[in-house]
């Protein structure tokens, strides 16, 4: 079986970060547990993965992050209390975020050494097969969802792939940026990747977003623990180091994207979701009207 015929069933969720951009909210709770309207950020990423065919979910956590795995665990006391009170809607919401036994794995990244290191920590769970990576800070909306768009393309292109989008030049220092070899409007192949370049030295404005499908060969580069941009072990550097044998292709994502690692993105995502959901849409529009909010 060639790698491109192999199904993608494993996904890694790097969730060990401190969430310093959201202090004090994240002093005692993981940033991934901050809600967008009614669901924590991590739940959106997990639902996206399940919809895209993932059956094994690997969380790379750290100290103080147990709420994340608890969130997807079976809670018999809570279910019983809701059931006794006849709270069927709430019971359904609780059951909807319970993962079946054996689908959830967790490993710890004991030191914050970077995204590349976080993924390396999942090496034993991943084994020798292509796998997905979802960074929950990046929130996407569309049908098919972002990971599914990647999975569909993966069967054509193989190698290492990631969702990409065109960002404003002033923002290149927030992303991994592609040096473009070929661009057909959807698929962008890269000859180099630079982690967070300054706008004046960025080779393009095509940026990597937090969804990847990686070949297991990535671990041979991550094993070397090369320290890169920001003093961290970067996934971008490992992707570049393996490019000769495993080509890298960006897949332009179609749909809505929010960087919920920033206050601006988080706020916009709440407004977007609030306007999408029938139960909150009228509430938001009539409140804005009532208050007559203007710039
Ligand atoms: C990480 C990656 C970066 C990518 C970004 C997408 O950066 O290192 O290449 O563009 O995710 O969100 P982080 O945002 O974790 O600093």
Short mmCIF file of C-alpha atoms and ligand atoms in Angstrom, two decimals:
data_model
loop_
_atom_site.label_atom_id
_atom_site.label_comp_id
_atom_site.label_asym_id
_atom_site.label_seq_id
_atom_site.Cartn_x
_atom_site.Cartn_y
_atom_site.Cartn_z
CA UNK A 1 0.00 0.00 0.00
CA UNK A 2 1.47 3.40 -0.94
CA UNK A 3 1.22 6.19 1.62
CA UNK A 4 -1.37 8.07 -0.46
CA UNK A 5 -3.71 5.05 -0.43
CA UNK A 6 -3.49 4.75 3.34
CA UNK A 7 -6.41 6.14 5.33
CA UNK A 8 -5.69 8.94 7.80
CA UNK A 9 -7.05 7.70 11.13
CA UNK A 10 -4.76 9.31 13.72
CA UNK A 11 -4.69 12.95 14.73
CA UNK A 12 -2.34 14.78 17.07
CA UNK A 13 -3.61 17.78 19.05
CA UNK A 14 -0.73 19.81 20.52
CA UNK A 15 -2.40 21.35 23.58
CA UNK A 16 0.51 21.88 25.97
CA UNK A 17 0.92 25.65 25.46
CA UNK A 18 0.55 28.12 28.33
CA UNK A 19 -1.93 30.47 26.68
CA UNK A 20 -0.20 33.61 27.91
CA UNK A 21 -2.11 35.79 25.42
CA UNK A 22 -5.32 35.04 27.33
CA UNK A 23 -4.21 35.73 30.89
CA UNK A 24 -5.78 36.05 33.40
CA UNK A 25 -8.53 33.84 31.85
CA UNK A 26 -6.01 31.02 31.35
CA UNK A 27 -4.37 31.21 34.79
CA UNK A 28 -6.20 28.11 36.05
CA UNK A 29 -7.89 26.68 32.92
CA UNK A 30 -6.35 25.57 29.62
CA UNK A 31 -6.75 28.10 26.80
CA UNK A 32 -8.30 25.30 24.70
CA UNK A 33 -11.22 25.20 27.18
CA UNK A 34 -12.24 28.81 26.51
CA UNK A 35 -15.62 28.65 24.76
CA UNK A 36 -16.73 30.02 21.44
CA UNK A 37 -20.42 30.60 22.29
CA UNK A 38 -21.30 27.25 23.90
CA UNK A 39 -18.44 24.88 23.15
CA UNK A 40 -14.77 24.97 24.15
CA UNK A 41 -12.30 25.60 21.34
CA UNK A 42 -10.86 22.08 21.57
CA UNK A 43 -14.28 20.55 20.91
CA UNK A 44 -14.48 22.25 17.51
CA UNK A 45 -11.12 20.73 16.52
CA UNK A 46 -12.10 17.27 17.79
CA UNK A 47 -15.44 17.36 15.95
CA UNK A 48 -13.63 18.46 12.78
CA UNK A 49 -11.23 15.51 13.10
CA UNK A 50 -14.02 12.97 13.70
CA UNK A 51 -15.98 14.30 10.71
CA UNK A 52 -12.86 13.90 8.57
CA UNK A 53 -12.59 10.20 9.48
CA UNK A 54 -10.16 10.30 12.42
CA UNK A 55 -10.66 7.50 14.97
CA UNK A 56 -7.59 7.85 17.21
CA UNK A 57 -7.08 11.18 18.97
CA UNK A 58 -3.71 11.90 20.54
CA UNK A 59 -3.51 14.86 22.91
CA UNK A 60 -0.08 16.27 23.72
CA UNK A 61 -0.78 17.93 27.05
CA UNK A 62 1.20 19.36 29.95
CA UNK A 63 0.78 20.13 33.63
CA UNK A 64 -2.59 21.75 34.38
CA UNK A 65 -4.30 20.53 31.20
CA UNK A 66 -6.34 17.62 32.57
CA UNK A 67 -9.61 19.49 31.93
CA UNK A 68 -9.10 18.82 28.20
CA UNK A 69 -9.12 15.02 28.44
CA UNK A 70 -11.80 15.15 31.16
CA UNK A 71 -14.02 17.07 28.75
CA UNK A 72 -14.12 14.10 26.35
CA UNK A 73 -14.44 11.44 29.07
CA UNK A 74 -17.55 9.59 30.26
CA UNK A 75 -19.15 11.40 33.25
CA UNK A 76 -21.68 8.95 34.78
CA UNK A 77 -22.64 11.18 37.78
CA UNK A 78 -23.35 14.16 35.55
CA UNK A 79 -25.32 12.05 33.07
CA UNK A 80 -27.37 10.53 35.90
CA UNK A 81 -28.12 13.92 37.49
CA UNK A 82 -29.26 15.37 34.14
CA UNK A 83 -31.31 12.29 33.38
CA UNK A 84 -33.08 12.41 36.79
CA UNK A 85 -33.97 16.06 36.18
CA UNK A 86 -35.26 15.29 32.69
CA UNK A 87 -32.72 17.68 31.14
CA UNK A 88 -32.58 15.85 27.83
CA UNK A 89 -31.01 18.66 25.76
CA UNK A 90 -28.18 19.10 28.25
CA UNK A 91 -27.72 15.33 28.49
CA UNK A 92 -27.37 15.13 24.74
CA UNK A 93 -24.79 17.95 24.77
CA UNK A 94 -22.75 16.06 27.39
CA UNK A 95 -22.98 12.76 25.48
CA UNK A 96 -22.01 14.49 22.23
CA UNK A 97 -18.58 15.31 23.58
CA UNK A 98 -17.85 11.90 25.09
CA UNK A 99 -15.34 9.90 23.07
CA UNK A 100 -15.82 6.12 22.87
CA UNK A 101 -13.47 4.02 25.03
CA UNK A 102 -10.02 3.58 23.54
CA UNK A 103 -10.18 6.47 21.04
CA UNK A 104 -8.39 9.04 23.18
CA UNK A 105 -4.72 8.93 24.08
CA UNK A 106 -2.67 11.44 25.95
CA UNK A 107 1.03 12.06 26.30
CA UNK A 108 2.87 14.88 28.05
CA UNK A 109 5.23 17.51 26.73
CA UNK A 110 7.08 18.19 29.96
CA UNK A 111 9.01 21.22 28.66
CA UNK A 112 7.65 23.91 26.32
CA UNK A 113 10.25 23.30 23.58
CA UNK A 114 8.09 24.17 20.58
CA UNK A 115 5.51 22.75 18.17
CA UNK A 116 8.00 20.37 16.52
CA UNK A 117 8.89 18.92 19.91
CA UNK A 118 5.19 18.59 20.88
CA UNK A 119 4.56 16.51 17.76
CA UNK A 120 7.70 14.45 18.39
CA UNK A 121 6.23 13.58 21.83
CA UNK A 122 3.40 11.72 20.00
CA UNK A 123 5.85 9.60 17.96
CA UNK A 124 5.16 6.28 19.74
CA UNK A 125 1.39 6.65 19.36
CA UNK A 126 1.61 7.64 15.69
CA UNK A 127 3.89 4.80 14.58
CA UNK A 128 4.72 4.43 10.91
CA UNK A 129 1.73 5.96 9.14
CA UNK A 130 0.64 9.37 7.85
CA UNK A 131 -1.25 11.38 10.46
CA UNK A 132 -3.13 14.63 10.93
CA UNK A 133 -2.16 17.52 13.19
CA UNK A 134 -4.75 20.04 14.38
CA UNK A 135 -3.80 23.23 16.23
CA UNK A 136 -7.01 24.12 18.10
CA UNK A 137 -6.22 27.88 18.15
CA UNK A 138 -7.06 27.90 14.46
CA UNK A 139 -10.81 27.59 14.07
CA UNK A 140 -12.33 26.90 10.66
CA UNK A 141 -15.86 26.76 9.32
CA UNK A 142 -16.98 25.22 6.08
CA UNK A 143 -18.40 22.04 4.60
CA UNK A 144 -16.37 19.98 3.93
CA UNK A 145 -14.36 21.07 6.93
CA UNK A 146 -10.71 22.11 6.75
CA UNK A 147 -9.17 18.74 7.67
CA UNK A 148 -11.52 16.93 5.27
CA UNK A 149 -10.40 19.32 2.49
CA UNK A 150 -6.81 18.27 3.28
CA UNK A 151 -7.64 14.55 3.48
CA UNK A 152 -9.34 14.72 0.06
CA UNK A 153 -6.30 16.43 -1.48
CA UNK A 154 -3.84 14.15 0.31
CA UNK A 155 -4.93 11.22 -1.81
CA UNK A 156 -3.85 13.23 -4.90
CA UNK A 157 -0.61 14.81 -3.72
CA UNK A 158 0.81 12.81 -0.78
CA UNK A 159 3.98 14.05 0.96
CA UNK A 160 3.48 16.58 3.72
CA UNK A 161 0.56 18.94 3.31
CA UNK A 162 -0.91 21.84 5.29
CA UNK A 163 -3.80 24.27 4.96
CA UNK A 164 -2.57 27.64 3.69
CA UNK A 165 -4.04 31.06 3.09
CA UNK A 166 -2.92 34.45 1.80
CA UNK A 167 -2.26 36.81 4.71
CA UNK A 168 -1.53 40.52 4.80
CA UNK A 169 2.18 41.13 4.42
CA UNK A 170 2.37 42.88 7.79
CA UNK A 171 1.29 39.58 9.43
CA UNK A 172 3.93 37.22 7.97
CA UNK A 173 5.76 37.25 11.32
CA UNK A 174 2.89 35.26 12.87
CA UNK A 175 3.07 32.24 10.55
CA UNK A 176 5.19 29.69 8.72
CA UNK A 177 5.56 31.21 5.21
CA UNK A 178 6.06 29.40 1.89
CA UNK A 179 8.71 30.12 -0.69
CA UNK A 180 6.60 29.24 -3.70
CA UNK A 181 7.76 26.80 -6.38
CA UNK A 182 4.40 26.38 -8.16
CA UNK A 183 0.95 27.78 -7.46
CA UNK A 184 -2.19 26.66 -9.33
CA UNK A 185 -4.53 28.68 -7.14
CA UNK A 186 -5.41 25.74 -4.88
CA UNK A 187 -2.23 23.70 -4.51
CA UNK A 188 0.95 25.59 -3.69
CA UNK A 189 4.19 23.64 -3.74
CA UNK A 190 7.07 25.09 -1.76
CA UNK A 191 10.83 25.08 -2.19
CA UNK A 192 11.40 26.42 1.32
CA UNK A 193 9.46 27.30 4.47
CA UNK A 194 10.40 30.11 6.83
CA UNK A 195 9.00 30.32 10.34
CA UNK A 196 7.63 33.78 11.20
CA UNK A 197 9.72 35.94 8.82
CA UNK A 198 9.59 39.74 9.08
CA UNK A 199 7.34 41.25 6.36
CA UNK A 200 10.35 42.72 4.51
CA UNK A 201 12.15 39.37 4.24
CA UNK A 202 9.14 37.04 3.77
CA UNK A 203 9.42 35.04 0.49
CA UNK A 204 5.62 35.31 -0.07
CA UNK A 205 2.44 36.05 1.85
CA UNK A 206 1.18 32.43 1.69
CA UNK A 207 0.92 31.27 5.30
CA UNK A 208 0.54 27.87 6.94
CA UNK A 209 -2.58 27.47 9.08
CA UNK A 210 -2.95 24.93 11.88
CA UNK A 211 -4.01 21.81 9.94
CA UNK A 212 -1.48 19.34 8.56
CA UNK A 213 -1.21 15.81 7.21
CA UNK A 214 2.30 14.59 7.86
CA UNK A 215 4.27 11.64 6.70
CA UNK A 216 5.90 9.63 9.54
CA UNK A 217 9.32 10.49 8.01
CA UNK A 218 8.91 13.87 9.73
CA UNK A 219 10.07 12.14 12.94
CA UNK A 220 13.52 11.53 11.45
CA UNK A 221 13.98 15.31 11.31
CA UNK A 222 12.26 15.98 14.65
CA UNK A 223 14.55 13.36 16.28
CA UNK A 224 17.46 15.75 15.65
CA UNK A 225 15.83 18.38 17.92
CA UNK A 226 17.19 21.30 15.90
CA UNK A 227 16.44 24.60 17.63
CA UNK A 228 15.07 27.26 15.29
CA UNK A 229 13.06 30.49 15.32
CA UNK A 230 12.22 31.78 18.82
CA UNK A 231 14.64 29.26 20.40
CA UNK A 232 12.09 26.46 19.78
CA UNK A 233 12.06 23.16 17.88
CA UNK A 234 9.93 24.16 14.91
CA UNK A 235 7.73 21.88 12.79
CA UNK A 236 8.40 24.23 9.87
CA UNK A 237 12.15 23.46 10.02
CA UNK A 238 11.49 19.70 10.06
CA UNK A 239 9.19 20.07 7.02
CA UNK A 240 11.96 21.95 5.20
CA UNK A 241 14.64 19.45 6.23
CA UNK A 242 12.66 16.52 4.77
CA UNK A 243 11.50 18.36 1.61
CA UNK A 244 13.90 16.53 -0.74
CA UNK A 245 12.32 13.16 0.01
CA UNK A 246 8.86 14.31 1.15
CA UNK A 247 7.58 17.28 -0.87
CA UNK A 248 5.54 19.93 0.90
CA UNK A 249 2.29 21.21 -0.61
CA UNK A 250 0.00 23.91 0.76
CA UNK A 251 -3.72 23.49 0.14
CA UNK A 252 -5.56 26.83 0.02
CA UNK A 253 -8.38 26.46 2.52
CA UNK A 254 -11.85 27.52 1.36
CA UNK A 255 -14.06 28.88 4.15
CA UNK A 256 -13.90 30.99 7.31
CA UNK A 257 -10.78 31.01 9.48
CA UNK A 258 -10.26 32.57 12.91
CA UNK A 259 -7.01 32.75 14.85
CA UNK A 260 -8.49 32.18 18.31
CA UNK A 261 -5.03 32.46 19.87
CA UNK A 262 -5.58 36.22 19.55
CA UNK A 263 -8.27 38.27 21.27
CA UNK A 264 -9.35 39.72 17.91
CA UNK A 265 -9.83 36.28 16.35
CA UNK A 266 -11.59 34.89 19.40
CA UNK A 267 -14.02 37.83 19.51
CA UNK A 268 -14.76 37.62 15.76
CA UNK A 269 -15.30 33.84 16.02
CA UNK A 270 -17.88 34.39 18.76
CA UNK A 271 -19.72 36.99 16.67
CA UNK A 272 -19.57 34.74 13.59
CA UNK A 273 -20.85 31.69 15.46
CA UNK A 274 -23.42 33.76 17.32
CA UNK A 275 -24.83 34.96 14.00
CA UNK A 276 -24.72 31.45 12.50
CA UNK A 277 -26.68 29.72 15.28
CA UNK A 278 -30.47 30.19 15.06
CA UNK A 279 -30.80 30.37 18.87
CA UNK A 280 -28.39 33.34 19.20
CA UNK A 281 -28.72 35.14 15.85
CA UNK A 282 -31.75 37.29 16.76
CA UNK A 283 -30.43 37.91 20.22
CA UNK A 284 -27.22 39.49 18.84
CA UNK A 285 -28.83 41.54 16.09
CA UNK A 286 -31.62 42.89 18.30
CA UNK A 287 -29.18 43.73 21.11
CA UNK A 288 -26.96 45.69 18.70
CA UNK A 289 -30.04 47.47 17.35
CA UNK A 290 -31.39 48.20 20.83
CA UNK A 291 -28.09 49.70 21.96
CA UNK A 292 -27.56 51.49 18.64
CA UNK A 293 -23.85 50.58 18.73
CA UNK A 294 -21.85 52.63 16.28
CA UNK A 295 -18.17 53.24 15.68
C1 LIG B 1 2.39 27.55 14.48
C2 LIG B 1 3.42 27.19 13.40
C3 LIG B 1 3.33 28.17 12.24
C4 LIG B 1 1.90 28.20 11.69
C5 LIG B 1 0.92 28.54 12.83
C6 LIG B 1 -0.53 28.42 12.36
O1 LIG B 1 2.76 28.77 15.07
O2 LIG B 1 4.71 27.20 13.99
O3 LIG B 1 4.22 27.77 11.21
O4 LIG B 1 1.81 29.17 10.66
O5 LIG B 1 1.07 27.64 13.94
O6 LIG B 1 -1.41 28.84 13.35
P1 LIG B 1 2.14 29.26 16.48
O7 LIG B 1 0.87 30.00 16.13
O8 LIG B 1 1.89 28.05 17.30
O9 LIG B 1 3.16 30.18 17.05
#
